[in-house]
Amino acid sequence: MEGNFWSLAPWGRGLGEGYFQYSDMNLHIAAQINSFLAALVLLTAFGMLVQKRVYGLIHLFAWQGVFLSLNTAIVGFVAGKHHLYISSVLTLSLKVVLLPYILHVLINRLRIRKEVETIVNIPMTMMIGIALVIFSYHLTAPVRELSNLVTRSTLAVALAVVMIGLLMMITRKHAVTQIIGFLALENGLFFAATSATYGMPLVVELGVALDVLIAAFIFGIFFFHIHTTFDTLDVDQMARLKEGD
Amino acid sequence: MLLILLGVPLGAAATLAFVGDRKFAPEINILGSAATFMAGIGLAVEVYMQGPMLAGGKFFFVDAFNVYLSVLTAFVSMTTAIFSRRYMRREREHGRVGHVGMRFYHAMFQLFIFAMLLCLLTNNVGILWISMELATLSTVLLVSLYRTPTAIEAAWKYFILCGVGIAQALFGTVLLYFAAEKVLGEGGDALLWTNLSRVSGSLEPTVLSLAFVFLMVGYGTKVGLVPLHNWLPDAHSEGPTPISAVLSGLLLNIALYALVRCKVLVDGATQTHHAGNIMMGFGLLSIIVAAFSLLRQKDIKRMFSYSSIEHMGIATFAFGLGGPIATFGALLHMLVHSLAKSAIFFTVGHASQMHRTQDMDRIKGLFRGSPLVGWGLMLGVMAIVGMPPFGIFTSEFLILTATMKDAPYLTPFLLLGLGVAFAALIRRVQSMTAGEVPPYQKPLKVAHLPVVLHLTLVLALGFYMPDFLNTWFHTAVELLK
């Protein structure tokens, strides 16, 4: 059974295999919704990879947060894990409202150019992104086989989002874009936690949220420092520290 | 006692944020760190008498492995606070730090110590990650304290690279929880290290080996292992010197501690030497690359940052090698390196303030200009390159012996790394200490106590190993087997 093509598909196992404990129908729908939202999260990640405008990027990031928060709430509902509601609300307030707001304010305040450029050209970046998704599926295959959660197949998507966030940080040279890449990466990690294990323990979730919040303030301060020192947020300007020969 | 140990730095951070740039702020800083150190000693005595213990509803956990690191952390932060009193005042006079900067510096220094102690003492692998991230975040803005273009660049690099790196460790932690949940059930208990190590044999090996790759990359970035080390020389050389001393002397140790804790779990599950091999590879690469990078440095703090990478490589390699002798050596190495490296950074701070530069070509005549600083630097370097009778000689000797026994084909590489580092450092320190006093050198009143204290301890550990340390190391070796 394992290893064939259908086991890769989100609905591939589940059906008639006796994994479902109570209402098969409900869980089946939940799994479908979960996969659908996972697809949307991945889509927004790809969208960010090619989006050139700073504002567009922030909106995409906010949308990703919406999908993530929705997904967390649904998983919490289906699995009966009420602490996931708290994570869901936390995600909504932090990643959909607060962080995009902070970024908006910073961009207005610093009068950043509306366009951002990519280093590698867009088709190439997309191809690398696709390769990363396939790689993620390959890497998480052993984990998926072990899990019997509704959400197991989205772990690969979560890892893919992490890697795409990483790719974004590498290919962009603007400080704001790098930060959004970093936050998207963080989204992927959060998604991984909900999909692999129905969320980390609440203490850990809260701690991570706190760290993200502190990080947000730090990069806010940083934007000002970089802007006043280098007169631009283009991180290519920062190349003074090199190995002296 | 444990809660006092954590509470003091947190309270001191809040107080110092409130006190700000008053005249007595550095004294409060010293007082807070001294109280932390006292609490650390108290905790150590308790652990020595009663053995490992849990506290705060299993939330905190002290055993032979983390107790000595906690005391070390508290000790070095105390001496750093003493050193930084005069140093930072002078930087303020030179106009490199402003009013806000000083308030920020003191508060963040204490917060950083709190984060490191939390990292060491927590029993929860998730909290371990969170406090590691907190330690990074609290130092990012300290690295950019001087607001020069290079300082901001270094801090940005530090922020981004460590952020990304440590994110990988979180993914590894998620996978670890995923495996643990099957055995221990859901909830916070499944992330407690004491529970995990109890059941590590029944954790899913495939998941854990995958998790270890992510944990290795994540925490390895913070340890500064090659090729994940890019941020380290910049961050350690551009910040204020007291911060360089704690970053090099303490934070790298903490990251390595986190990595080793995770390795124990992975080894228990896989029953192979898989994780150890990965660590040996990273460690050896770090030793060699760092040793050759040492040769071409011009900036004094950058050079010693590379030396930190080299020594962390040695400890990582030894932990990877495993076995009682190598592990004992690695534990000792973490201790003596931390003491010697922070002592070196203290003298480097003095030397560069005397010359108003970090360029090694312009630092000269320390023996004549300021004998104590000169000899401090000379002896510190002798210690760090592993000359007998200093403690680092003992630890490196143990590690070399174990390598010859368990992996003889790797000995030449290890020796090559050590030899190159030796040559590079000795050559540089000679040109800085000997010779005539240059006209731009200004003698300064400095705090000699921290340097003398550290070097004496390193020297003493080369001759004699106190009983309690011996017991702890042996217990820790058993634990990490």
XYZ file of C-alpha atoms in Angstrom:
726
model
C 0.000 0.000 0.000
C 2.668 2.476 0.983
C 4.843 4.023 -1.600
C 2.414 3.910 -4.505
C 1.252 7.027 -6.187
C -2.002 7.466 -4.275
C -0.343 7.423 -0.924
C 1.095 10.770 -1.879
C -2.358 12.229 -2.348
C -3.932 13.765 0.726
C -6.986 11.485 0.530
C -4.929 8.432 -0.448
C -4.983 6.528 2.833
C -7.914 7.153 5.100
C -10.650 5.809 2.840
C -11.932 2.545 4.224
C -8.771 1.790 6.119
C -10.317 2.100 9.520
C -8.260 5.047 10.655
C -11.294 7.073 11.510
C -12.494 6.768 15.016
C -15.967 8.235 14.988
C -17.752 9.998 12.192
C -15.980 8.973 8.994
C -17.842 11.504 6.958
C -16.924 14.466 9.137
C -13.268 13.541 9.238
C -13.247 12.944 5.553
C -14.561 16.423 4.918
C -12.164 17.832 7.485
C -9.238 16.169 5.764
C -10.386 17.646 2.461
C -10.711 21.118 3.916
C -7.324 20.721 5.550
C -5.726 19.751 2.248
C -7.471 22.588 0.504
C -6.172 25.119 3.010
C -2.726 23.555 2.784
C -2.860 24.085 -0.959
C -3.814 27.708 -0.420
C -0.948 28.231 2.024
C 1.452 26.769 -0.513
C -0.059 28.928 -3.217
C 0.484 32.089 -1.200
C 4.060 30.968 -0.576
C 4.638 30.683 -4.317
C 2.868 33.993 -4.776
C 5.330 35.633 -2.412
C 8.200 34.103 -4.280
C 7.295 36.027 -7.451
C 5.585 39.109 -6.051
C 7.633 42.187 -6.784
C 5.720 44.833 -4.877
C 6.241 45.273 -1.186
C 2.567 45.925 -0.469
C 1.529 42.881 -2.488
C 3.929 40.802 -0.434
C 2.488 42.002 2.825
C -1.040 41.228 1.643
C -0.014 37.760 0.553
C 1.599 37.237 3.934
C -1.588 38.331 5.675
C -3.630 35.937 3.543
C -1.304 33.129 4.411
C -1.933 33.943 8.044
C -5.701 33.811 7.462
C -5.499 30.347 5.901
C -3.192 29.168 8.628
C -5.433 30.416 11.373
C -8.523 28.909 9.721
C -6.765 25.609 9.313
C -5.689 25.586 12.950
C -9.236 26.272 14.104
C -10.649 23.494 11.922
C -8.064 20.997 13.063
C -8.789 22.025 16.637
C -12.489 21.476 16.082
C -12.173 18.091 14.404
C -9.575 16.733 16.790
C -11.258 18.233 19.836
C -8.076 20.028 20.880
C -9.267 23.230 22.378
C -5.857 24.755 22.929
C -5.601 25.016 19.150
C -8.300 27.683 19.240
C -5.957 29.827 21.284
C -3.170 29.287 18.747
C -5.616 30.117 15.996
C -6.638 33.410 17.573
C -2.996 34.153 18.332
C -2.060 33.585 14.691
C -4.906 35.752 13.531
C -4.044 38.667 15.766
C -0.275 38.410 15.345
C 0.256 37.416 11.729
C -2.829 38.831 10.069
C -3.310 42.059 11.966
C -0.295 43.144 13.964
C 2.721 42.224 11.809
C 1.264 43.457 8.501
C 0.233 46.643 10.293
C 3.730 47.183 11.667
C 5.212 46.564 8.221
C 2.772 49.004 6.625
C 3.621 51.695 9.110
C 7.345 51.146 8.654
C 7.112 51.276 4.888
C 5.111 54.490 4.960
C 7.444 56.035 7.477
C 10.578 55.141 5.571
C 9.132 55.884 2.093
C 10.466 52.702 0.593
C 10.375 52.224 -3.162
C 7.363 50.211 -4.206
C 9.274 47.792 -6.393
C 11.660 45.124 -5.207
C 13.870 43.123 -7.481
C 14.810 39.480 -7.438
C 18.296 38.186 -8.031
C 17.437 34.959 -9.830
C 14.826 35.456 -12.551
C 11.235 34.485 -11.813
C 10.790 31.304 -13.924
C 14.002 29.964 -12.457
C 12.862 30.731 -8.914
C 9.543 29.004 -9.600
C 11.336 25.915 -10.870
C 13.496 25.795 -7.757
C 10.366 26.219 -5.662
C 8.700 23.264 -7.379
C 11.800 21.168 -6.885
C 11.714 22.069 -3.198
C 8.099 20.880 -2.905
C 8.991 17.520 -4.436
C 12.015 17.276 -2.188
C 9.842 17.989 0.863
C 7.451 15.194 -0.077
C 10.365 12.855 -0.458
C 11.917 13.889 2.849
C 8.768 13.569 4.925
C 7.651 10.248 3.388
C 8.830 8.162 6.363
C 7.081 10.484 8.804
C 3.815 10.394 6.886
C 3.777 6.632 6.937
C 3.930 6.628 10.703
C 1.215 9.125 11.364
C -2.482 8.418 11.640
C -3.639 11.985 12.021
C -6.131 13.568 9.666
C -3.563 16.183 8.839
C -0.528 14.005 8.198
C -0.182 14.665 4.497
C 0.155 18.396 4.999
C 3.495 17.998 6.755
C 5.196 17.936 3.373
C 3.458 21.187 2.446
C 4.626 22.709 5.712
C 8.229 21.772 5.031
C 7.873 23.095 1.492
C 6.662 26.438 2.859
C 9.674 26.546 5.176
C 12.026 25.901 2.281
C 10.319 28.417 0.012
C 10.645 30.995 2.758
C 14.338 30.183 2.868
C 14.608 30.469 -0.909
C 12.912 33.825 -0.746
C 15.422 35.083 1.793
C 18.274 33.985 -0.418
C 16.967 35.408 -3.688
C 15.829 38.792 -2.403
C 18.129 41.556 -1.380
C 15.733 43.949 0.246
C 15.565 44.039 4.030
C 11.753 44.102 4.125
C 11.471 41.184 1.716
C 13.964 39.185 3.701
C 11.938 39.717 6.833
C 8.736 38.667 5.095
C 10.548 35.562 3.909
C 11.594 34.917 7.484
C 8.031 35.314 8.718
C 6.724 33.026 5.952
C 9.277 30.466 7.078
C 7.946 30.825 10.601
C 4.419 30.264 9.226
C 5.632 27.028 7.685
C 6.983 25.891 11.051
C 3.696 26.679 12.732
C 1.887 24.773 10.024
C 4.219 21.827 10.558
C 3.409 21.803 14.247
C -0.333 21.732 13.630
C -0.180 19.177 10.873
C 2.288 16.718 12.351
C 1.106 16.730 15.938
C -2.080 18.780 16.340
C 0.011 21.606 17.688
C 2.848 21.815 20.150
C 2.035 22.120 23.860
C 0.522 25.480 24.663
C 3.519 26.776 26.636
C 5.719 26.266 23.632
C 3.241 27.866 21.246
C 2.989 30.912 23.472
C 6.755 31.144 23.808
C 7.241 30.978 20.073
C 4.632 33.683 19.567
C 6.435 35.854 22.099
C 9.722 35.351 20.271
C 8.108 36.325 16.971
C 6.716 39.443 18.599
C 10.122 40.444 19.993
C 11.690 39.736 16.612
C 9.107 42.013 15.011
C 10.106 44.902 17.237
C 13.763 44.233 16.622
C 13.464 44.308 12.860
C 11.355 47.425 13.156
C 14.216 49.130 14.988
C 16.630 47.655 12.493
C 14.854 49.124 9.484
C 15.375 52.551 10.956
C 19.018 51.890 11.749
C 19.752 50.495 8.310
C 17.828 53.285 6.650
C 19.570 56.068 8.514
C 23.003 54.486 8.111
C 22.888 53.276 4.530
C 20.105 55.514 3.187
C 18.436 52.477 1.638
C 17.071 49.135 2.720
C 18.895 47.304 -0.022
C 21.019 44.809 1.867
C 23.464 44.633 -1.036
C 24.867 47.861 0.352
C 25.959 45.894 3.363
C 29.105 44.261 2.111
C 31.826 45.893 4.121
C 32.592 42.982 6.361
C 34.755 40.728 4.300
C 37.750 38.600 4.930
C 40.823 40.789 4.731
C 43.750 39.306 2.835
C 17.441 28.051 44.808
C 16.839 27.318 41.175
C 14.071 29.853 40.921
C 16.235 32.463 42.648
C 18.952 31.768 40.109
C 16.532 32.533 37.287
C 14.702 35.309 39.069
C 17.727 37.453 39.911
C 18.863 38.248 36.354
C 15.292 38.836 35.257
C 14.720 41.214 38.156
C 18.038 42.908 37.491
C 17.090 43.368 33.835
C 13.865 45.095 34.836
C 15.631 47.253 37.432
C 18.350 48.280 35.014
C 15.843 49.125 32.309
C 14.260 51.412 34.863
C 17.484 52.853 36.260
C 18.856 53.608 32.822
C 22.056 55.523 32.332
C 22.586 56.591 35.941
C 26.007 56.697 37.496
C 25.467 53.578 39.568
C 23.958 51.404 36.826
C 27.177 49.405 36.274
C 27.374 48.704 40.007
C 23.815 47.366 40.001
C 24.810 45.244 37.041
C 27.722 43.802 38.999
C 25.576 43.314 42.071
C 22.910 41.479 40.091
C 25.458 39.208 38.437
C 27.165 38.519 41.771
C 23.820 37.568 43.297
C 23.203 35.272 40.341
C 26.581 33.685 40.876
C 25.859 33.163 44.571
C 22.564 31.502 43.698
C 24.433 29.361 41.184
C 26.876 28.226 43.881
C 23.953 27.499 46.175
C 22.318 25.389 43.496
C 25.568 23.565 42.831
C 25.975 22.695 46.501
C 22.405 21.443 46.601
C 22.934 19.273 43.533
C 26.244 18.011 44.847
C 24.607 16.955 48.104
C 21.375 15.549 46.766
C 22.081 14.575 43.194
C 19.993 15.545 40.163
C 16.695 17.191 40.879
C 13.501 18.402 39.298
C 11.839 21.651 40.261
C 8.819 23.767 39.419
C 6.562 20.840 38.568
C 9.129 19.035 36.414
C 9.568 22.226 34.482
C 13.184 22.683 35.518
C 15.792 20.056 35.782
C 19.363 20.040 37.085
C 21.851 17.243 36.664
C 25.611 16.885 36.512
C 25.729 18.112 32.913
C 23.957 21.429 33.251
C 24.890 22.351 36.804
C 28.518 23.108 36.034
C 27.547 25.040 32.935
C 25.095 27.112 34.975
C 27.736 28.013 37.527
C 30.178 28.781 34.726
C 27.612 31.016 33.020
C 26.894 32.871 36.252
C 30.608 33.228 37.003
C 31.681 34.532 33.618
C 28.772 36.943 33.489
C 29.827 38.286 36.870
C 33.426 38.867 35.830
C 32.209 40.347 32.552
C 30.043 42.767 34.503
C 33.100 43.797 36.530
C 35.123 44.235 33.368
C 32.420 46.154 31.591
C 32.045 48.788 34.314
C 35.192 50.697 33.387
C 35.180 49.589 29.777
C 31.694 50.840 28.961
C 32.220 54.073 30.882
C 35.209 54.765 28.707
C 33.289 53.918 25.549
C 30.667 56.393 26.705
C 33.346 59.054 27.178
C 34.687 58.321 23.711
C 31.164 58.947 22.475
C 30.650 55.543 20.939
C 27.541 54.822 23.000
C 24.805 57.250 23.914
C 22.375 57.688 26.731
C 19.777 55.241 25.416
C 22.502 52.823 24.436
C 23.761 52.450 27.978
C 20.309 51.811 29.436
C 19.739 49.283 26.730
C 23.120 47.660 27.198
C 22.687 46.923 30.897
C 19.109 45.714 30.692
C 19.834 43.458 27.719
C 22.964 42.074 29.328
C 20.932 40.784 32.256
C 18.134 39.533 30.012
C 20.698 37.647 27.988
C 22.031 35.947 31.110
C 18.496 35.049 32.092
C 17.872 33.508 28.660
C 21.062 31.438 28.855
C 20.290 30.153 32.348
C 16.731 29.300 31.314
C 18.148 27.435 28.363
C 20.382 25.399 30.628
C 17.902 24.687 33.361
C 14.688 24.012 31.505
C 13.505 20.466 31.210
C 11.283 21.187 28.228
C 12.885 20.814 24.808
C 10.464 23.387 23.414
C 11.399 25.962 26.047
C 15.027 25.157 25.313
C 14.436 26.356 21.782
C 12.502 29.434 22.875
C 15.150 30.574 25.323
C 17.864 30.008 22.725
C 15.975 32.308 20.385
C 15.518 34.791 23.219
C 19.261 34.749 23.868
C 19.845 35.532 20.194
C 17.275 38.299 20.080
C 18.546 39.970 23.234
C 22.057 40.213 21.812
C 21.201 41.316 18.266
C 20.772 44.941 19.218
C 23.824 44.777 21.472
C 25.949 43.813 18.487
C 24.724 46.908 16.656
C 25.155 49.120 19.729
C 27.794 51.356 18.130
C 25.563 52.042 15.103
C 28.475 52.062 12.687
C 27.715 50.666 9.217
C 29.785 47.560 9.911
C 28.127 46.990 13.281
C 24.675 47.198 11.748
C 25.699 44.888 8.945
C 27.069 42.376 11.441
C 23.929 42.515 13.562
C 21.661 42.086 10.548
C 23.645 39.063 9.441
C 23.483 37.678 12.961
C 19.746 38.252 13.165
C 18.900 36.741 9.793
C 21.308 33.807 9.716
C 20.711 32.746 13.303
C 16.988 33.271 12.908
C 16.876 31.017 9.884
C 19.237 28.509 11.430
C 17.362 28.240 14.644
C 14.080 27.908 12.748
C 15.430 24.601 11.456
C 15.930 23.517 15.039
C 12.280 24.266 15.749
C 11.308 21.996 12.881
C 13.514 19.337 14.415
C 11.790 19.885 17.749
C 8.381 19.464 16.085
C 9.532 16.146 14.647
C 10.849 15.134 18.053
C 7.497 15.925 19.621
C 5.797 14.007 16.851
C 7.790 10.901 17.736
C 7.451 11.442 21.479
C 3.711 11.940 21.372
C 3.217 8.354 20.212
C 5.002 6.998 23.248
C 4.260 9.552 25.943
C 0.865 10.820 24.857
C -0.015 14.405 24.059
C 0.619 17.451 26.144
C 3.565 19.199 27.697
C 4.938 16.053 29.310
C 5.948 14.642 25.965
C 8.543 17.370 25.538
C 10.181 16.986 28.940
C 13.735 15.853 28.514
C 13.665 13.579 31.562
C 10.668 11.723 30.127
C 12.162 11.603 26.665
C 15.465 10.179 27.799
C 13.613 7.517 29.794
C 11.764 6.252 26.718
C 14.298 7.167 24.050
C 14.712 3.506 23.148
C 11.152 3.250 21.940
C 11.073 6.469 19.908
C 10.794 5.996 16.174
C 14.389 5.943 14.830
C 13.630 7.153 11.291
C 11.829 10.230 12.565
C 14.546 10.983 15.086
C 17.369 10.727 12.591
C 15.491 13.128 10.356
C 14.884 15.383 13.355
C 18.568 15.328 14.233
C 19.555 16.662 10.824
C 17.357 19.701 11.433
C 18.501 20.083 15.045
C 22.123 19.812 13.956
C 21.739 22.521 11.329
C 19.741 24.692 13.728
C 21.809 24.532 16.862
C 24.965 24.016 14.793
C 24.437 27.484 13.337
C 24.452 28.880 16.845
C 27.524 26.869 17.811
C 29.185 28.454 14.797
C 30.160 25.251 13.043
C 31.575 25.525 9.540
C 29.877 25.953 7.029
C 27.188 27.635 9.121
C 29.614 30.034 10.799
C 29.398 33.076 8.541
C 27.696 35.330 11.048
C 30.017 34.551 13.958
C 33.231 36.494 13.278
C 31.209 39.574 12.326
C 28.879 39.476 15.307
C 31.664 38.747 17.769
C 33.989 41.414 16.465
C 31.650 44.357 15.862
C 29.834 44.449 19.193
C 31.189 45.916 22.430
C 33.951 43.735 23.891
C 32.056 42.570 27.013
C 29.410 41.225 24.659
C 32.054 39.499 22.534
C 33.339 37.848 25.689
C 29.969 36.429 26.699
C 29.006 35.494 23.155
C 32.228 33.580 22.595
C 32.618 32.296 26.108
C 29.057 31.396 27.004
C 26.486 31.420 24.235
C 28.406 28.985 22.035
C 28.598 26.583 24.974
C 24.866 26.832 25.525
C 24.127 26.023 21.899
C 26.450 23.043 22.054
C 24.738 21.950 25.242
C 21.361 21.995 23.458
C 22.790 19.982 20.603
C 24.308 17.370 22.906
C 21.060 17.014 24.869
C 19.257 16.260 21.614
C 21.979 13.889 20.480
C 21.476 11.747 23.586
C 17.833 11.238 22.653
C 18.634 10.453 19.030
C 21.345 7.973 20.002
C 18.940 6.251 22.352
C 16.427 5.820 19.557
C 18.649 4.868 16.659
C 21.215 2.802 18.570
C 23.760 3.738 15.903
C 26.624 6.187 15.679
C 24.819 8.157 13.008
C 24.404 11.405 14.977
C 27.945 11.153 16.324
C 29.363 10.832 12.829
C 27.563 13.950 11.671
C 28.928 15.870 14.645
C 32.448 14.610 14.041
C 32.273 15.726 10.422
C 31.084 19.225 11.276
C 33.551 19.470 14.126
C 36.590 18.471 12.113
C 35.669 20.764 9.234
C 35.295 23.641 11.694
C 38.692 22.997 13.244
C 40.521 22.992 9.930
C 38.693 25.852 8.208
C 38.904 28.045 11.308
C 42.600 27.295 11.808
C 43.458 28.379 8.277
C 41.209 31.434 8.550
C 43.152 32.448 11.661
C 46.226 32.967 9.519
C 44.757 35.769 7.449
C 43.055 37.906 10.066
C 43.942 41.526 10.643
C 41.316 42.486 13.191
C 42.162 41.240 16.660
C 38.610 40.405 17.722
C 37.865 38.674 14.447
C 40.922 36.493 14.941
C 39.799 35.341 18.348
C 36.290 34.733 17.020
C 37.770 32.275 14.573
C 39.630 30.707 17.432
C 36.246 30.211 19.141
C 34.957 28.409 16.064
C 38.013 26.170 16.182
C 37.522 25.300 19.840
C 33.807 24.695 19.465
C 34.750 22.418 16.590
C 37.054 20.479 18.917
C 34.328 20.053 21.534
C 31.716 19.070 18.945
C 34.121 16.582 17.426
C 34.814 15.065 20.829
C 31.132 14.759 21.723
C 30.573 13.135 18.342
C 33.414 10.715 18.923
C 31.773 9.618 22.154
C 33.336 7.243 24.654
C 34.250 8.161 28.214
C 37.602 9.840 27.553
C 36.482 12.004 24.654
C 33.282 13.073 26.408
C 35.192 13.902 29.569
C 37.630 15.902 27.477
C 34.810 17.738 25.737
C 33.129 18.680 29.017
C 36.399 19.982 30.390
C 37.134 21.744 27.129
C 33.851 23.653 27.276
C 34.781 24.843 30.754
C 38.377 25.885 30.173
C 37.770 27.370 26.741
C 35.022 29.523 28.140
C 37.274 30.838 30.916
C 40.309 31.386 28.725
C 38.434 32.951 25.820
C 36.583 35.466 27.949
C 39.863 36.390 29.666
C 41.413 36.965 26.244
C 38.529 39.160 25.178
C 38.936 41.227 28.335
C 42.604 41.910 27.581
C 41.814 42.459 23.917
C 39.273 45.035 25.001
C 41.918 46.797 27.087
C 44.504 46.636 24.322
C 42.185 47.980 21.666
C 40.996 50.782 23.934
C 44.615 51.734 24.626
C 45.347 51.955 20.915
C 41.881 53.084 19.831
C 41.911 50.424 17.110
C 41.279 46.728 16.579
C 43.868 46.510 13.815
C 46.590 44.114 14.967
C 49.277 45.860 12.929
C 48.799 48.964 15.034
C 48.777 47.241 18.412
C 52.344 47.052 19.689
C 54.574 47.124 22.713
C 52.067 45.897 25.254
C 54.748 44.401 27.500
C 56.389 47.760 27.984
C 53.336 49.980 27.792
C 51.171 48.030 30.155
C 52.783 44.844 31.462
C 49.673 43.367 33.043
C 47.634 43.683 29.866
C 50.541 42.368 27.803
C 51.125 39.360 29.995
C 47.408 38.750 30.279
C 47.176 38.543 26.507
C 50.327 36.438 26.203
C 49.281 33.940 28.859
C 45.717 33.853 27.586
C 46.947 32.954 24.123
C 49.348 30.371 25.555
C 46.377 28.835 27.314
C 44.116 28.909 24.291
C 46.593 27.250 21.934
C 46.871 24.381 24.390
C 50.285 24.876 25.950
C 50.899 22.890 29.117
C 50.308 23.377 32.011
C 47.047 25.145 31.221
C 43.737 23.284 31.438
C 43.160 23.365 27.693
C 46.232 21.225 27.243
C 44.629 18.594 29.450
C 41.324 18.594 27.595
C 42.920 18.610 24.161
C 45.292 15.862 25.209
C 42.370 13.721 26.370
C 40.514 14.316 23.118
C 43.605 13.501 21.052
C 44.194 10.294 22.996
C 40.613 9.211 22.447
C 40.888 10.037 18.738
C 44.032 7.958 18.375
C 42.261 5.072 19.994
C 38.847 5.218 18.305
C 39.467 6.976 15.008
C 43.241 6.992 14.387
C 42.899 8.027 10.742
C 41.458 11.382 11.867
C 44.333 12.248 14.204
C 46.514 13.910 11.528
C 43.683 16.281 10.577
C 43.104 17.192 14.181
C 46.815 17.785 14.731
C 47.051 19.841 11.567
C 44.255 22.101 12.759
C 45.771 22.529 16.200
C 49.222 23.159 14.752
C 48.108 25.800 12.282
C 46.066 27.577 14.950
C 49.071 27.501 17.262
C 51.361 29.059 14.676
C 48.850 31.717 13.651
C 48.050 32.878 17.153
C 51.592 32.835 18.549
C 52.944 34.784 15.575
C 50.334 37.496 16.048
C 50.577 37.769 19.800
C 54.357 38.187 19.626
C 54.120 41.178 17.318
C 51.523 42.763 19.558
C 53.246 42.297 22.895
C 56.914 42.781 22.077
C 58.624 45.880 20.761
C 58.612 49.579 21.473
C 55.613 51.472 22.742
C 54.013 53.354 19.807
C 53.296 57.068 20.405
C 49.516 56.677 20.068
C 49.308 54.123 22.880
C 47.616 55.533 25.958
C 47.956 53.687 29.262
C 44.609 53.158 30.981
C 43.336 52.252 34.377
C 41.683 48.874 33.895
C 40.113 46.089 35.940
C 42.680 43.325 36.152
C 40.785 41.098 38.509
C 38.619 39.270 35.917
C 41.602 38.341 33.738
C 43.744 37.209 36.652
C 40.875 35.200 38.107
C 40.068 33.421 34.842
C 43.646 32.584 33.938
C 44.363 31.323 37.443
C 41.395 28.996 37.195
C 42.462 27.722 33.781
C 45.947 27.145 35.134
C 44.648 25.432 38.274
C 42.466 23.112 36.217
C 45.563 22.030 34.353
C 47.137 20.806 37.575
C 44.301 19.686 39.672
C 40.729 18.621 39.159
C 38.539 19.299 42.197
C 36.527 16.370 43.476
C 33.087 17.772 42.806
C 33.986 18.565 39.203
C 35.400 15.108 38.751
C 32.229 13.507 40.083
C 30.016 15.673 37.912
C 32.019 14.983 34.796
C 31.955 11.257 35.411
C 28.202 11.341 36.007
C 27.714 13.426 32.890
C 29.831 10.990 30.885
C 27.560 8.159 32.026
C 24.564 10.243 31.112
C 25.810 11.058 27.629
C 26.933 7.561 26.790
